[in-house]
Every structure is written in structure tokens, then in C-alpha cells.
CSV table of C-alpha atoms and ligand atoms in Angstrom, one decimal:
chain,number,residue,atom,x,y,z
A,1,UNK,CA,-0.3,9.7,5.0
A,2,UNK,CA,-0.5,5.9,5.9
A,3,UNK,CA,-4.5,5.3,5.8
A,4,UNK,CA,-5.7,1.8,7.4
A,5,UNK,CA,-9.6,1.1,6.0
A,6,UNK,CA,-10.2,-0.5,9.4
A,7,UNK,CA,-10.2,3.3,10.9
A,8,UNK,CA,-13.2,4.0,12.0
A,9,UNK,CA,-12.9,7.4,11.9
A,10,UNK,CA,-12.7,7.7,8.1
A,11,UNK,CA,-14.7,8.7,5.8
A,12,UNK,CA,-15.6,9.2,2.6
A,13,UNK,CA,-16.2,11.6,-0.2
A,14,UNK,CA,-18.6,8.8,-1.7
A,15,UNK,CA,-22.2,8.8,-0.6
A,16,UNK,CA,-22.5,5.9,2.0
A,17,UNK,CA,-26.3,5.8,3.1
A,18,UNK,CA,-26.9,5.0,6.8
A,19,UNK,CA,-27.1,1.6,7.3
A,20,UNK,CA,-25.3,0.8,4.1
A,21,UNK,CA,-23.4,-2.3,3.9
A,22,UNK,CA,-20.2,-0.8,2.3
A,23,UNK,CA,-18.6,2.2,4.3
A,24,UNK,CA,-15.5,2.6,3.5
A,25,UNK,CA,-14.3,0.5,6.8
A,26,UNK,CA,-15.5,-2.6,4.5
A,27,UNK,CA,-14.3,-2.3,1.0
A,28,UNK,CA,-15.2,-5.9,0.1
A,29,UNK,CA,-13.7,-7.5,-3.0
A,30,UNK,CA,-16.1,-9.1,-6.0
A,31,UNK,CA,-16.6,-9.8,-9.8
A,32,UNK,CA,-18.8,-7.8,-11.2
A,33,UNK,CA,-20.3,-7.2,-15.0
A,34,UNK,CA,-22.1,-3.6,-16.9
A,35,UNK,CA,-23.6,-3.5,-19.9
A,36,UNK,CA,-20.1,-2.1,-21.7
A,37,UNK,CA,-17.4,-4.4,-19.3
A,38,UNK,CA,-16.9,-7.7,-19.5
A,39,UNK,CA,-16.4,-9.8,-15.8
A,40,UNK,CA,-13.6,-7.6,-13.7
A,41,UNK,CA,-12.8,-7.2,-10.5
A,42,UNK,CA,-14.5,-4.2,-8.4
A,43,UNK,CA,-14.7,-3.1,-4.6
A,44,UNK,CA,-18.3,-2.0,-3.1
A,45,UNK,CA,-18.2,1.5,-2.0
A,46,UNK,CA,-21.9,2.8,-0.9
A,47,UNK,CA,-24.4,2.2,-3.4
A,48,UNK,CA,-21.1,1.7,-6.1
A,49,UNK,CA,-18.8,-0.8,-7.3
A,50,UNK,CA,-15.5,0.6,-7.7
A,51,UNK,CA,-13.3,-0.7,-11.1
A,52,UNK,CA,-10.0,-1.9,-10.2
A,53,UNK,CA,-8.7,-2.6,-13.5
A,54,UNK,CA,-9.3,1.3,-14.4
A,55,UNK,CA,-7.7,1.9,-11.2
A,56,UNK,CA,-5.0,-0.3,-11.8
A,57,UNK,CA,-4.5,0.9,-15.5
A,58,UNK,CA,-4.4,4.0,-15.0
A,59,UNK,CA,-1.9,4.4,-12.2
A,60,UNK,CA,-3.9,4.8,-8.8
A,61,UNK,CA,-2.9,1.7,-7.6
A,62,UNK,CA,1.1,2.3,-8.9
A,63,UNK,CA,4.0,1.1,-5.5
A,64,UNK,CA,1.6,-1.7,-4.7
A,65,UNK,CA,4.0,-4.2,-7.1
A,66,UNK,CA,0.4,-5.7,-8.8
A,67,UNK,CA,1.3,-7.8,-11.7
A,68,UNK,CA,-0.1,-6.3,-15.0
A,69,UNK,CA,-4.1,-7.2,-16.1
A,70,UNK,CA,-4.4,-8.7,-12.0
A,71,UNK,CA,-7.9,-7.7,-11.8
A,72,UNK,CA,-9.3,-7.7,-15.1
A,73,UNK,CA,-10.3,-11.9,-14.6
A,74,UNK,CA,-13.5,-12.9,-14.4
A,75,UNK,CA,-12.2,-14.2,-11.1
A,76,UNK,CA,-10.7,-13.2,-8.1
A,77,UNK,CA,-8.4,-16.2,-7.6
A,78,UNK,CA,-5.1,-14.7,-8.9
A,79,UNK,CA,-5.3,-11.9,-7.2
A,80,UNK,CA,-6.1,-13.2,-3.9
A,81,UNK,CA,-3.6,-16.0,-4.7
A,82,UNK,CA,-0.9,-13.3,-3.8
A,83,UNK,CA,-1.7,-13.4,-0.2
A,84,UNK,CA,-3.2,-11.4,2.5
A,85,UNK,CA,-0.3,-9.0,2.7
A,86,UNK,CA,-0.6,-7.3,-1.0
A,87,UNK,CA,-4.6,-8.0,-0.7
A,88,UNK,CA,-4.4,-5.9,2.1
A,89,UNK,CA,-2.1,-2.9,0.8
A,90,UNK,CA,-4.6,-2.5,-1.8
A,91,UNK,CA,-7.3,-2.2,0.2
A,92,UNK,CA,-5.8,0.4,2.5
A,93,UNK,CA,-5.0,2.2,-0.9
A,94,UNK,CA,-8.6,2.1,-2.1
A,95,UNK,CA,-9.6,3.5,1.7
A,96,UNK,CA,-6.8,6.2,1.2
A,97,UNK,CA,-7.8,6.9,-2.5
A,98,UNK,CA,-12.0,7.0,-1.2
A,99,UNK,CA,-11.3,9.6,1.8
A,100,UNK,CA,-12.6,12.6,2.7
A,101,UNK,CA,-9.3,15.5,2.3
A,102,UNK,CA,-7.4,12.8,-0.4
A,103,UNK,CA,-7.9,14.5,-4.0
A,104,UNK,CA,-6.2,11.8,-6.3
A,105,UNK,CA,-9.9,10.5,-7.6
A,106,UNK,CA,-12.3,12.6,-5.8
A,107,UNK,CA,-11.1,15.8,-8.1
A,108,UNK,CA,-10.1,13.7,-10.9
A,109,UNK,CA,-13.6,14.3,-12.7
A,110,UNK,CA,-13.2,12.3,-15.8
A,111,UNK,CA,-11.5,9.5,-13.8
A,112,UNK,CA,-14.2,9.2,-10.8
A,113,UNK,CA,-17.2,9.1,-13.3
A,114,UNK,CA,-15.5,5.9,-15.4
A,115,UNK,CA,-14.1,4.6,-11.8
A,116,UNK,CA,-17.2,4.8,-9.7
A,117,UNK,CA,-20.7,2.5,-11.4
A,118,UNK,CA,-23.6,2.3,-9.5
A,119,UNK,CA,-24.5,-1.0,-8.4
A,120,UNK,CA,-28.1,-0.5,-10.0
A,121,UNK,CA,-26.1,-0.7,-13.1
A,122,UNK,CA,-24.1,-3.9,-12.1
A,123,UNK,CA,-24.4,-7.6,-12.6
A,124,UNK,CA,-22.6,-9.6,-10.1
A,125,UNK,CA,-21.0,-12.8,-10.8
A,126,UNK,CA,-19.3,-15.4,-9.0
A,127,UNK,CA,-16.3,-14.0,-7.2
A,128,UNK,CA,-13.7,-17.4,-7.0
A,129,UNK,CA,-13.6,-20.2,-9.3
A,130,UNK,CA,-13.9,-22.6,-6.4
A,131,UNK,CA,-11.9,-25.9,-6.9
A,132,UNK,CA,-13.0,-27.3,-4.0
A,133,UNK,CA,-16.0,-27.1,-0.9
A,134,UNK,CA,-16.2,-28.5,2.1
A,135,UNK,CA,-19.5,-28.1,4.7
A,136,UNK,CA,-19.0,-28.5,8.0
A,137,UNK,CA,-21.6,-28.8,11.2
A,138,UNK,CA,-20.0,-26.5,13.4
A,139,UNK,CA,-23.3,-25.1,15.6
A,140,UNK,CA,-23.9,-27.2,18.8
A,141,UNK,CA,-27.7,-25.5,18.3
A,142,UNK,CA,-27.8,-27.2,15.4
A,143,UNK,CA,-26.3,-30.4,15.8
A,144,UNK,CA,-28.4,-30.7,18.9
A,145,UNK,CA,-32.0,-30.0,17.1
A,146,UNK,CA,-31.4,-31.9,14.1
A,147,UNK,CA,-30.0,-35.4,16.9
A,148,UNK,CA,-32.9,-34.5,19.2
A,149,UNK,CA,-35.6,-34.5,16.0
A,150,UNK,CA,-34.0,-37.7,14.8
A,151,UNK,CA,-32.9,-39.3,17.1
A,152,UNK,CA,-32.7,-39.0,20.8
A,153,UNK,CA,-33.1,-35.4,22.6
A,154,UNK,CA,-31.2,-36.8,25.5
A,155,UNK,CA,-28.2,-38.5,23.1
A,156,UNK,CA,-28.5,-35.4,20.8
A,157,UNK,CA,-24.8,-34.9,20.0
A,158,UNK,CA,-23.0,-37.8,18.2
A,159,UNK,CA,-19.7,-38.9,20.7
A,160,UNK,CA,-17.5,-37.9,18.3
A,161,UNK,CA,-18.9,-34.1,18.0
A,162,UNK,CA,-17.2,-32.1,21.1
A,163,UNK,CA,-13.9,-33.7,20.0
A,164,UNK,CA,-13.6,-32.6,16.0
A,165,UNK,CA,-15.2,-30.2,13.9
A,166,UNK,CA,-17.4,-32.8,11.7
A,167,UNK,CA,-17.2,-32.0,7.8
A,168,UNK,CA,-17.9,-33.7,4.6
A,169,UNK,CA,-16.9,-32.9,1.1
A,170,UNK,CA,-19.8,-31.0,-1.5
A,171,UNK,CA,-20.0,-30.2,-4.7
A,172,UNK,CA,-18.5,-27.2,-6.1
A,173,UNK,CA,-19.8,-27.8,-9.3
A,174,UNK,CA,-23.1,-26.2,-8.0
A,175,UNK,CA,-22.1,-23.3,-6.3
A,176,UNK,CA,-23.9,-20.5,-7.9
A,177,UNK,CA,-23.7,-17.1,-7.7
A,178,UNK,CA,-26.6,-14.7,-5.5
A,179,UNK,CA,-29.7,-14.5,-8.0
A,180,UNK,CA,-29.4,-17.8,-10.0
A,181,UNK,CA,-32.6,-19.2,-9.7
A,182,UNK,CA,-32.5,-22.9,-8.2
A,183,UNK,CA,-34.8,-25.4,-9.4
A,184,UNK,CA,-36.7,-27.9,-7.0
A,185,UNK,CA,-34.5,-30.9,-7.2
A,186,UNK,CA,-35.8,-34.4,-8.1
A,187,UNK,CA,-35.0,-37.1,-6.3
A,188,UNK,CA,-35.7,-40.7,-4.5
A,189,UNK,CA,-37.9,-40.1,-1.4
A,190,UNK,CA,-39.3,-42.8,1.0
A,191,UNK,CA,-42.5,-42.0,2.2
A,192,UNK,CA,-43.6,-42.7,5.4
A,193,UNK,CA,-46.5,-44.9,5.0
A,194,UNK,CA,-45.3,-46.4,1.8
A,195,UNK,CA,-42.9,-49.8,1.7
A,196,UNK,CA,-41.0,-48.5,-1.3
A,197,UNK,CA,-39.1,-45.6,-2.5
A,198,UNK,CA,-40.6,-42.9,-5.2
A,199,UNK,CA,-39.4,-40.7,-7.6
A,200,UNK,CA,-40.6,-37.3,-7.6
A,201,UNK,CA,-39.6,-33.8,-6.8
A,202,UNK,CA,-38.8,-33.1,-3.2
A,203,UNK,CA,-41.9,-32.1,-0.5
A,204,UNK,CA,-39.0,-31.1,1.8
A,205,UNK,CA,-37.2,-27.9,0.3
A,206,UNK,CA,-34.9,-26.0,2.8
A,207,UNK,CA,-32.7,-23.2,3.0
A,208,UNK,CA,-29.3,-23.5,5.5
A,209,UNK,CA,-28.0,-20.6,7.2
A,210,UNK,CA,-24.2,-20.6,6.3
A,211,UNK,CA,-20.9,-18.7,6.4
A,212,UNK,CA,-18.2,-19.6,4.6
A,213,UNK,CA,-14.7,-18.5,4.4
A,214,UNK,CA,-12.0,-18.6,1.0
A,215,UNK,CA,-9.0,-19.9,1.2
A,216,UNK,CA,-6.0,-17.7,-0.2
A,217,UNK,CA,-2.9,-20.1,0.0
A,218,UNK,CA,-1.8,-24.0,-0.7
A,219,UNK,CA,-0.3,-26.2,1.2
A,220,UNK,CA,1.6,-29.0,-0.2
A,221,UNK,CA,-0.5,-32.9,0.1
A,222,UNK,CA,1.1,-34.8,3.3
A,223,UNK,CA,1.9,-31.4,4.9
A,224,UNK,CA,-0.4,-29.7,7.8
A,225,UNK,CA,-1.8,-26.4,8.7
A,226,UNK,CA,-1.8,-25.5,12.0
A,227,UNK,CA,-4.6,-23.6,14.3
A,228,UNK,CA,-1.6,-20.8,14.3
A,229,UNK,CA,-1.5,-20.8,10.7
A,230,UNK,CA,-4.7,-20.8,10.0
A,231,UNK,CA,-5.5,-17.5,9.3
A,232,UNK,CA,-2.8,-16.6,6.7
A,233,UNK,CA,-4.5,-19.0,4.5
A,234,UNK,CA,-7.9,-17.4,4.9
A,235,UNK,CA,-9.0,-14.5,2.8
A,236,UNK,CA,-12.4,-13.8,3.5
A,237,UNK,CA,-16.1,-14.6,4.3
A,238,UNK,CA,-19.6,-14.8,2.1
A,239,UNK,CA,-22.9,-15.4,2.7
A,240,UNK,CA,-23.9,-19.2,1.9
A,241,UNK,CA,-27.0,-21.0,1.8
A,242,UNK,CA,-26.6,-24.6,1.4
A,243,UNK,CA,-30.3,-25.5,-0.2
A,244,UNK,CA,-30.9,-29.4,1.3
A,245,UNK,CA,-33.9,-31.5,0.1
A,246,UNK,CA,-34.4,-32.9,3.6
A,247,UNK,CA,-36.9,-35.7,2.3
A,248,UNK,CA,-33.7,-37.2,-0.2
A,249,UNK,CA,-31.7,-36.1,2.1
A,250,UNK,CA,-33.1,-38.6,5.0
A,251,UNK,CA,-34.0,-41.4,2.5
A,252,UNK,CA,-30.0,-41.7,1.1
A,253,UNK,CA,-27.4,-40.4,3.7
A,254,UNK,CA,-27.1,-43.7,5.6
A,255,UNK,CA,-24.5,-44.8,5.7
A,256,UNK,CA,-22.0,-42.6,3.6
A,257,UNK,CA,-23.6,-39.0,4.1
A,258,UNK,CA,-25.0,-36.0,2.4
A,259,UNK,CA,-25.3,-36.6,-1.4
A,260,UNK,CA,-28.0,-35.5,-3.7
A,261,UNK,CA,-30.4,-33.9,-0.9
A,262,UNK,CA,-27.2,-31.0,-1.1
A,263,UNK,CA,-25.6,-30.9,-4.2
A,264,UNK,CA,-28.2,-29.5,-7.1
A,265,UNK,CA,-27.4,-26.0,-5.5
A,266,UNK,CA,-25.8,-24.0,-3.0
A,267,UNK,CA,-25.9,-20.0,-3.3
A,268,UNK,CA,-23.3,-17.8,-2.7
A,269,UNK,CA,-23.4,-14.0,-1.9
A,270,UNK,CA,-21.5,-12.0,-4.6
A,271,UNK,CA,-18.8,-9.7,-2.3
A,272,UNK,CA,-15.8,-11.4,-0.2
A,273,UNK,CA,-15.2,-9.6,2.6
A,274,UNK,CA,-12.4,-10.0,4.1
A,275,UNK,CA,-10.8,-11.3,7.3
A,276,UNK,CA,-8.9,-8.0,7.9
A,277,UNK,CA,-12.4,-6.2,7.6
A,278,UNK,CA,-13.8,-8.5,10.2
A,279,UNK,CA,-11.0,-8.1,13.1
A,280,UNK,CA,-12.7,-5.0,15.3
A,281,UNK,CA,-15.6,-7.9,15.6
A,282,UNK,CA,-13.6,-10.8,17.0
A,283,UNK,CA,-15.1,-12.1,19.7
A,284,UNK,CA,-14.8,-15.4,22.6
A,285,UNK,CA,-16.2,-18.5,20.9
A,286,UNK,CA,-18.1,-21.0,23.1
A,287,UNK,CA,-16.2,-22.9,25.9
A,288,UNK,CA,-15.1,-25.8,24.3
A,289,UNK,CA,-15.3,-28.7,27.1
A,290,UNK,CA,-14.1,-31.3,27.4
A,291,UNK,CA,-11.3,-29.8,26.0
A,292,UNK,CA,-9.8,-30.8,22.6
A,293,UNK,CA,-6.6,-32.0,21.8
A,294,UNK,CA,-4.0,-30.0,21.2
A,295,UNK,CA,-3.7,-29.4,17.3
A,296,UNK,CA,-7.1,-28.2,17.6
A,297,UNK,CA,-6.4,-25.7,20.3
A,298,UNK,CA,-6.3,-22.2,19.5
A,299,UNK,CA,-5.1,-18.8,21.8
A,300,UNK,CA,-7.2,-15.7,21.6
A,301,UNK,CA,-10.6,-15.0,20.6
A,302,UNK,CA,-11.7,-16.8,17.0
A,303,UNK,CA,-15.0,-16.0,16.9
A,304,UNK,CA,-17.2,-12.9,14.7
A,305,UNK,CA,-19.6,-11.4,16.1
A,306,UNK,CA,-21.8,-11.4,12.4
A,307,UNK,CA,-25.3,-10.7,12.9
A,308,UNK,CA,-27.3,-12.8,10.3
A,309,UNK,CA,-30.9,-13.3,9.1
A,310,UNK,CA,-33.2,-15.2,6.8
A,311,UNK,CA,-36.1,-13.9,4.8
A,312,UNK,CA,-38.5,-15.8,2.8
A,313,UNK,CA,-40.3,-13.7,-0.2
A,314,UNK,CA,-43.1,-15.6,-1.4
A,315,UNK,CA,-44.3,-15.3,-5.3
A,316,UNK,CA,-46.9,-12.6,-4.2
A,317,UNK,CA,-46.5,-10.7,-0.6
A,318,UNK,CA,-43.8,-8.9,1.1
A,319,UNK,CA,-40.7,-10.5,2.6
A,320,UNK,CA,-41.1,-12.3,6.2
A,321,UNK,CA,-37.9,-12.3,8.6
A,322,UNK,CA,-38.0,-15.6,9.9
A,323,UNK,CA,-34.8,-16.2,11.7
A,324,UNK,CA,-31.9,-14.1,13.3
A,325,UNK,CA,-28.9,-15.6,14.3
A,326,UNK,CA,-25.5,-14.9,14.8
A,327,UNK,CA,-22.1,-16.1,13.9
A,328,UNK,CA,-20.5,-16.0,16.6
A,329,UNK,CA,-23.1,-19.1,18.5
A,330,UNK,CA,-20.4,-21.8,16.6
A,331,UNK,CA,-19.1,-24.0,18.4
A,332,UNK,CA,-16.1,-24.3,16.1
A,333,UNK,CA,-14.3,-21.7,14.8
A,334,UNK,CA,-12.3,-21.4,11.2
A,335,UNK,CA,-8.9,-22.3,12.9
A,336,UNK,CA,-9.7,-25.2,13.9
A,337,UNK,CA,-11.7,-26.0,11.0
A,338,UNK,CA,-8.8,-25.7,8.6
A,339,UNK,CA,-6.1,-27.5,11.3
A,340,UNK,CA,-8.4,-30.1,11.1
A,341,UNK,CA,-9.3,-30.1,7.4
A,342,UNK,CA,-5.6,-30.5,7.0
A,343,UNK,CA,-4.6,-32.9,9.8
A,344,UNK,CA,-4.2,-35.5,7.7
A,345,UNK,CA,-2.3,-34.1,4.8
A,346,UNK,CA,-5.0,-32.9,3.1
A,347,UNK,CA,-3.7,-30.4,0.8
A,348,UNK,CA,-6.1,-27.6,0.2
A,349,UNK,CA,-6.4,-24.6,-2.9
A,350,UNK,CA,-6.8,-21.3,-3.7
A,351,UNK,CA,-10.2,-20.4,-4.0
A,352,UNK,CA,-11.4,-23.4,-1.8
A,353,UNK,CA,-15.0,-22.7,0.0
A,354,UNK,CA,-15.4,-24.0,3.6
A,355,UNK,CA,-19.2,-23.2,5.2
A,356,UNK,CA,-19.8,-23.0,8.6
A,357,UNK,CA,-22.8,-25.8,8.8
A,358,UNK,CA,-26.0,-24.1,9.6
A,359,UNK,CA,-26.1,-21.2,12.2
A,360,UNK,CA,-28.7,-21.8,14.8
A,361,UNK,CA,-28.5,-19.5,18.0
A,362,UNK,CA,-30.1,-20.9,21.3
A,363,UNK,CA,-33.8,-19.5,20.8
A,364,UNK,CA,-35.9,-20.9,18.3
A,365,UNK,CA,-35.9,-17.7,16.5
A,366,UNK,CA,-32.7,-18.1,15.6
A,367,UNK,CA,-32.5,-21.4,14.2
A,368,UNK,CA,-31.2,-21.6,10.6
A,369,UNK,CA,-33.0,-23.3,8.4
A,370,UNK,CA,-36.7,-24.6,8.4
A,371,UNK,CA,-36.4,-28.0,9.8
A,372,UNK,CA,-35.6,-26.7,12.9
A,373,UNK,CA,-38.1,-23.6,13.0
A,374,UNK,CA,-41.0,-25.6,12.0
A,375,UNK,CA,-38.8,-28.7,14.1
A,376,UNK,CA,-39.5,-31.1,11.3
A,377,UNK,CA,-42.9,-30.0,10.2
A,378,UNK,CA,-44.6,-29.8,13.5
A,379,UNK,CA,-45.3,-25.9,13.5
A,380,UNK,CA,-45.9,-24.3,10.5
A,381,UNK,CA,-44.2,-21.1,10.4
A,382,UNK,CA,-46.8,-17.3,9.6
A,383,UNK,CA,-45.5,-15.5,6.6
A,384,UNK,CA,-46.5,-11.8,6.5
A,385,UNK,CA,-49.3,-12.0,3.7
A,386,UNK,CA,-50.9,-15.2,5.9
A,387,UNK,CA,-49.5,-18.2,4.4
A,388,UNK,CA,-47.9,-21.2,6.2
A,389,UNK,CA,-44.5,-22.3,4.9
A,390,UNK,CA,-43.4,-26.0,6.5
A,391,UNK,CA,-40.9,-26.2,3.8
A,392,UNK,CA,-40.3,-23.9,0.8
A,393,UNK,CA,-42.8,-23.7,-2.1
A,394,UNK,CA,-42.0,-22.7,-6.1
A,395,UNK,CA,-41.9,-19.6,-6.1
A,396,UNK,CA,-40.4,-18.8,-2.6
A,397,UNK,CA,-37.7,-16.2,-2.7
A,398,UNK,CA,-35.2,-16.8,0.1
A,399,UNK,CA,-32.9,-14.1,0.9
A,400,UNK,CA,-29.9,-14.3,3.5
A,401,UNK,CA,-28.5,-10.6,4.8
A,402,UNK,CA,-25.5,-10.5,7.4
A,403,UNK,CA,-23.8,-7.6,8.8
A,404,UNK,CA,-21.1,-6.9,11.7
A,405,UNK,CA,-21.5,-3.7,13.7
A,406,UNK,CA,-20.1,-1.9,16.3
A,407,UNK,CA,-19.3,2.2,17.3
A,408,UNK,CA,-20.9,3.5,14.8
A,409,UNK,CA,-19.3,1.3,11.8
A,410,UNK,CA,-21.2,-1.4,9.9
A,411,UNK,CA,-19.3,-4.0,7.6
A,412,UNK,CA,-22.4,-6.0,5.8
A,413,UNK,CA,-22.2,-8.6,3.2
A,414,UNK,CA,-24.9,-7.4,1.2
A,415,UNK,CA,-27.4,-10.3,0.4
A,416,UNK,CA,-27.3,-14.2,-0.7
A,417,UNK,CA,-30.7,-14.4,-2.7
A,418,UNK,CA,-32.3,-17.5,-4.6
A,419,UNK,CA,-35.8,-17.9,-6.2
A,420,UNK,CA,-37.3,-22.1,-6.2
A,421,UNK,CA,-38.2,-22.8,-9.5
A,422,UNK,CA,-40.7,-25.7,-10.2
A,423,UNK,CA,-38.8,-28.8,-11.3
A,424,UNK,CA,-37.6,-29.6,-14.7
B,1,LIG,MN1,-24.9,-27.3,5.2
């Protein structure tokens, strides 16, 4: 029986909850760490993480040509490193080996009990050792509400913006994983009404809405990927919010750009799901007009149609939704992001984490971070248990959920969470 995960009639002999994030049309891939294992390489399955390297050891995952000990890293990068192709055999394998009428595991008692570990009983850890990151500023919503606060509501989009999907270079360094706590960043702020710069930590604490894809596959420096190409190099998506310090932020980026208002921590959500998981949501991107020149042209529809929220927890009170957006608002999509990452020669490397740039939809609901839902401090938003947030305070718990859906299936990402810490 050939078994494609993508089927949305399947099923499985695993207990998926409604509305879970993981049916077994998902099957995202992660690191994860129990009380007895050490950091290996599991699949989510309902409320379970499924262990590849017992799979893999112990012949479930025999014909698929793996190379020996693949998945028992405390990264993801080799195995992805072997492409889209093999990535994607072994998930349709896991989706044959999890479905309803397939006995292998489900009446392999002794097997299924060490194979199958609730997630309450997991720790999840970083999934790729990520060499690189790039951020881009791919949402027109966003561009346009962060020019029109700044600078001039009528001039809001820089003239280079419609012509090139505008990036710059983070810090991987600080990439942590969903959970690490973040603490409020120091930094030099320029107040106002003051002549001088202080130091202190930052009033201005945000969160940014992000997705971000991981990058599979090299290319060698000097050569070029092209919008064709693009997705062979692209293994799959998280859940990214790219904390900014707006105040540091505004006092230091002229004339060079982002620096220390960005790079003390950016938070990552712990499964990867992948590109092949995401193709029943593709959807038309935005018209792109005028229209761009022709490396950065693409054929077909490049957007995902990824339903995405924020929710800010505070210390004491329930959780407040504060924005819903969705993925498929950017203006840019990955294609062109990569053809144009690489234009130049730029090589780029396995493991590699590009983010979307926040993720603001047209009404201010949806507007992805605080800056613009509060647009720059002027409205205060109303958490649940009657506070005001203008930006975040120690404390605050932000949590970032996305999921695609459509006839019935429902591929999530699970959830990108971070607690602010006071300062050190
Ligand atoms: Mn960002």
C-alpha cells in the first residue's frame, strides 16, 4: 500500500483530539528530550511525540536507505541535510506506520509503548543548529504602519520596497528555543525630552509576529538560486517571534539598521513542519505591481494560507488574544525571498532561518506586534483581567499559536512561548 500523509482521508489508530495540532496529515519533525533520553529526534502525533531513533533501530523505518544513528542528534540538521525527497519518504512511512488497518506498531505492544511518549512527558529543544538568520520585512501592512508612525502616512513605503524583498542579517546566536525565558534587554535609549542618551533597561518591549522557513540544501558562494529553485532548498516552517526593544531600537538603527534593539532574543517554536505538509494550503499571494523584475518572478500560487495569533499572559490573569493574522497577507513570498537572498552569490546553509518580517493583516486586529496595535503607544491595549499593556511588562507571557486548516484537516505548529524576565 503506498500511503501519502497529505491524505486527508487517513487516519489514525493514535488518539488525535479535535482540534489537535498534529493529525496525522501533519507529522512535523522536532528534537525533543524525557527524563530517560537524551536530545533525539521525534515526530508529533496527537498529544505524542513519536521516537525515530527506536523506530529507526529497530527496523520500522528499514528500505528508506537512512544512514545509521540519523536521528539520534540533538539536531535535525543531518537528517534534513539529505533533502526533501528522503525527508519526505520517511514521513509517508511514519503516516503508513500510524494508520488506521496498518498493524506493524499499532499491534506491536512492547514496541508502541517505548515508541509513542506523551508530550506531557517531553522537553522540547531547539530543532536545527542554525548557522545563519536572516529577517526580512515582507508585509506591506507592516511596512506601511511602522513608515506611516515614523515617518510620513502618505510616503509610507520606502521606493525601494515594491521592487525587493528588504532583509537584513540577525543574530543566530540568540535564537532560543519555545519556553526559554527572555530577559528585558538593556540598552542606550534617547528620551524624548532629554538632550542625551541613557542607559537603562528598555520601556519599549515588543513581541513580532513571524514565520520563518529552514533551509535544507547549499549552494556554492558566487552561484544563485532561482525563484524555480527555491523550494527544493526549503524544508519547513516554525513559529518565530522576533522580541525588538523598539526604544533601542529607534535610538541606534540609523544609519546601518537593526542591532541591539533585536538581537538579545528571538524565540522559536519547537516542531518544523514541513513544506510538503503545507501544500493543500497554497494559496495567490498579493498582486505584486509594479511588477518586479524577472529573477524575482515566480509562476503559480506561493502563498499559505496559515492562520496565526498572539496572546499575552500576564504574571496573574488569564491569557488575552490580542491579534489574528494570517500568513498568507505577505507581500513577498519564500521564493522570492531566497532568489533574492542569493542574487548576489550569497551562499546559504543547512539549517539557515529566514523570518517573514512581522505579519500584519489589513485591520488593526491583526497587526503583529504592539507598536502597531497600540500604533506607537497612542491606545493602550485591554487585557482580560483589566490591565493596559502599551508595551510588554516583566512578567508578561507572550504566546504565538498558528495553524492551517481546511476540509476537515488541521496542520498546527503547536505554540512559540516566552516569559519577560526583569533585567539582569
Ligand atoms: Mn522582525
Amino acid at each position: 500500500m503506498q500511503i501519502t500523509a497529505n491524505n486527508p482521508e487517513l487516519t489514525s489508530w493514535v488518539e488525535v483530539p479535535p482540534g489537535s495540532d498534529f493529525p496525522i496529515q501533519n507529522l512535523p519533525f522536532g528534537i525533543f528530550k524525557t527524563r530517560y533520553l537524551s536530545a533525539v529526534a521525534g515526530v508529533a502525533i496527537g498529544n505524542y511525540v513519536l521516537d525515530l531513533v527506536y523506530l529507526h533501530e529497530n527496523g520500522f523505518l528499514d528500505g528508506l536507505g537512512l544512514p545509521a544513528g540519523i536521528f539520534n542528534q540533538k539536531y535535525l540538521n543531518n537528517f534534513i541535510a539529505l533533502g526533501r525527497k528522503p525527508a519526505r519518504a520517511v514521513r509517508n512511512r511514519i503516516a503508513e506506520l500510524l494508520s488506521v488497518g496498518v498493524d506493524d506498531l499499532q499491534r506491536n505492544v512492547a514496541a508502541r509503548e517505548i515508541a509513542l511518549i506523551p508530550m506531557s512527558e517531553v522537553q522540547m529543544q531547539m530543532p536545527v543548529f542554525i548557522p545563519n538568520y536572516t529577517d526580512f520585512y515582507s508585509s506591506e501592512e507592516h511596512a506601511t504602519n511602522v513608515g506611516s508612525m515614523f515617518r510620513d502616512p502618505k510616503n509610507a513605503l520606502l521606493p525601494n520596497w515594491k521592487h525587493l524583498p528588504v532583509g537584513y542579517h540577525g543574530r543566530a546566536s540568540s535564537i532560543v528555543a519555545s519556553g526559554t525565558n527572555i530577559h528585558r534587554p538593556k540598552g542606550q535609549i534617547k528620551l524624548q525630552e532629554s538632550e542625551f542618551p541613557v542607559y537603562c533597561p528598555s520601556l519599549k518591549l515588543d513581541f513580532e509576529l513571524e514565520l520563518a522557513f529552514i533551509t535544507c540544501k547549499e549552494n556554492s558562494l558566487g552561484t544563485h538560486i532561482t525563484t524555480n529553485e527555491a523550494e527544493d532548498y526549503i524544508f519547513g516552517f516554525v513559529l518565530f517571534n522576533d522580541w525588538s526593544a523598539r526604544d533601542i531600537q529607534q535610538w541606534e538603527y540609523v544609519p546601518l539598521g537593526p542591532f541591539l534593539g533585536k538581537n538579545f532574543g528571538s524565540t522559536l517554536s519547537p516542531w518544523v513542519v514541513t513544506l510538503d505538509a503545507l501544500e493543500p494550503f497554497r494559496v495567490k499571494g498579493p498582486e505584486q505591481f509594479p511588477h518586479v523584475l524577472p529573477y524575482l518572478a515566480v509562476e503559480g500560487n506561493k502563498n499559505f494560507d496559515v492562520n496565526l495569533e498572539v496572546l499575552i499572559q500576564p504574571d496573574k490573569g488569564e491569557a488575552t488574544t490580542v491579534c489574528r493574522s494570517n500568513a498568507k497577507y505577505l507581500y513577498w513570498n519564500v521564493n522570492q525571498q531566497l532568489a533574492h537572498h542569493t542574487t548576489n552569490g550569497c551562499n546559504i546553509q543547512v539549517g539557515d532561518l529566514y523570518a517573514s518580517g512581522t505579519i500584519s493583516g489589513p485591520s488593526p486586529g491583526s497587526f503583529g506586534s504592539l507598536l502597531e496595535l497600540n500604533w506607537n503607544g497612542q491606545r493602550p491595549l485591554q487585557l482580560a483581567n483589566g490591565e493596559h499593556r502599551k508595551f510588554l511588562e516583566d512578567g508578561d507571557t507572550v504566546i504565538i499559536k498558528g495553524y492551517a486548516e481546511k476540509a476537515g484537516v488541521r496542520i498546527g505548529f503547536g505554540s512559540c512561548v516566552g516569559k519577560i524576565l526583569p533585567a539582569l
